[in-house]
Coordinates of C-alpha atoms in Angstrom, one line a residue:
X1 CA 8.3 -35.3 109.8
X2 CA 9.9 -36.4 106.5
X3 CA 8.6 -39.5 104.7
X4 CA 12.2 -40.9 104.6
X5 CA 12.6 -40.6 108.3
X6 CA 11.7 -44.0 109.8
X7 CA 12.8 -43.9 113.4
X8 CA 13.8 -41.3 116.0
X9 CA 15.0 -42.4 119.4
X10 CA 15.6 -40.4 122.5
X11 CA 14.9 -41.7 126.0
X12 CA 15.5 -38.4 127.6
X13 CA 14.0 -38.4 131.1
X14 CA 15.5 -35.1 132.2
X15 CA 17.6 -36.6 135.0
X16 CA 20.6 -39.0 135.2
X17 CA 21.7 -40.4 138.6
X18 CA 25.3 -39.9 139.6
X19 CA 26.1 -43.6 139.4
X20 CA 24.9 -43.9 135.8
X21 CA 26.6 -40.7 134.8
X22 CA 30.1 -41.6 136.2
X23 CA 29.8 -45.2 135.0
X24 CA 29.0 -44.1 131.5
X25 CA 31.5 -41.3 131.3
X26 CA 34.2 -43.5 132.8
X27 CA 34.1 -45.8 129.9
X28 CA 36.3 -45.4 126.9
X29 CA 35.2 -42.8 124.3
X30 CA 31.9 -41.3 125.6
X31 CA 33.5 -38.0 126.4
X32 CA 35.3 -37.9 123.1
X33 CA 32.0 -38.6 121.3
X34 CA 30.1 -35.9 123.2
X35 CA 32.9 -33.3 122.7
X36 CA 32.8 -34.0 118.9
X37 CA 29.0 -33.5 118.9
X38 CA 29.0 -30.5 121.1
X39 CA 31.8 -28.7 119.2
X40 CA 30.3 -29.2 115.7
X41 CA 28.5 -26.2 114.2
X42 CA 25.9 -28.4 112.6
X43 CA 22.7 -29.5 114.3
X44 CA 23.3 -33.2 113.8
X45 CA 26.2 -35.4 112.9
X46 CA 26.2 -38.7 110.9
X47 CA 27.5 -41.9 112.3
X48 CA 30.1 -42.1 109.5
X49 CA 31.4 -38.6 110.3
X50 CA 31.9 -39.5 114.0
X51 CA 33.6 -42.7 113.0
X52 CA 35.9 -40.9 110.6
X53 CA 36.8 -38.1 113.0
X54 CA 37.3 -40.3 116.1
X55 CA 38.8 -43.4 114.4
X56 CA 36.7 -45.8 116.4
X57 CA 35.6 -49.2 115.2
X58 CA 32.0 -49.3 114.1
X59 CA 31.0 -51.7 116.9
X60 CA 32.6 -49.6 119.7
X61 CA 31.1 -46.4 118.3
X62 CA 27.7 -48.0 117.9
X63 CA 27.7 -49.3 121.5
X64 CA 28.7 -46.0 123.0
X65 CA 26.2 -44.1 120.9
X66 CA 23.4 -46.5 122.0
X67 CA 24.4 -45.9 125.7
X68 CA 24.4 -42.1 125.2
X69 CA 20.9 -42.3 123.6
X70 CA 19.7 -44.6 126.4
X71 CA 20.5 -42.0 129.1
X72 CA 19.1 -39.2 127.1
X73 CA 22.3 -37.4 126.1
X74 CA 21.7 -37.9 122.4
X75 CA 18.8 -38.3 120.0
X76 CA 19.2 -40.8 117.2
X77 CA 17.4 -40.5 113.8
X78 CA 17.5 -43.2 111.3
X79 CA 16.5 -42.5 107.7
X80 CA 15.1 -45.1 105.3
X81 CA 17.7 -44.6 102.5
X82 CA 20.3 -46.6 100.6
X83 CA 23.0 -46.5 101.9
X84 CA 21.5 -46.2 105.4
X85 CA 21.8 -42.9 107.1
X86 CA 21.8 -42.4 110.9
X87 CA 22.3 -39.0 112.5
X88 CA 22.8 -38.0 116.1
X89 CA 21.8 -34.7 117.8
X90 CA 22.6 -33.5 121.3
X91 CA 19.7 -33.1 123.7
X92 CA 19.3 -30.2 126.1
X93 CA 21.1 -32.2 128.7
X94 CA 24.3 -32.3 126.6
X95 CA 23.8 -28.7 125.5
X96 CA 24.0 -27.8 129.1
X97 CA 27.4 -29.5 129.3
X98 CA 28.9 -27.1 126.8
X99 CA 30.5 -24.9 129.5
X100 CA 32.0 -28.0 131.0
X101 CA 33.7 -29.0 127.7
X102 CA 35.0 -25.4 127.3
X103 CA 36.5 -25.5 130.8
X104 CA 38.1 -28.9 130.1
X105 CA 39.6 -27.6 126.9
X106 CA 41.1 -24.6 128.8
X107 CA 42.4 -27.0 131.4
X108 CA 44.0 -29.1 128.8
X109 CA 45.7 -26.1 127.2
X110 CA 47.3 -25.3 130.6
X111 CA 47.9 -28.9 131.8
X112 CA 47.8 -31.0 128.7
X113 CA 49.9 -34.0 127.8
X114 CA 53.2 -32.1 127.8
X115 CA 52.7 -31.0 131.4
X116 CA 51.3 -34.3 132.5
X117 CA 54.0 -36.3 130.7
X118 CA 51.4 -38.4 128.9
X119 CA 52.2 -40.0 125.6

């Protein structure tokens, strides 16, 4: 563990009950956050990169990331640096969801906003 690393959080229990899963994923943005993390080629992603790519307010993004860490989907590492650096990494639970995101992406290609008449 690096000297500059001050705190690493993950509350991964290995299981998430159905109610918690659907409640969390039914909120605005968790699926977009997870998709962004899963589809990145890097091992971890910084808070600022997520904010930039998703265009979310810092407060909203922070709340959603905290919830995803709480259920064990993400691992959070905070570094003791100026400016502060916080990185997120998917856990095995989210890694196992990769095929689901691939299927959703294929579904969107077939039935996306044009076919669903969404704006």
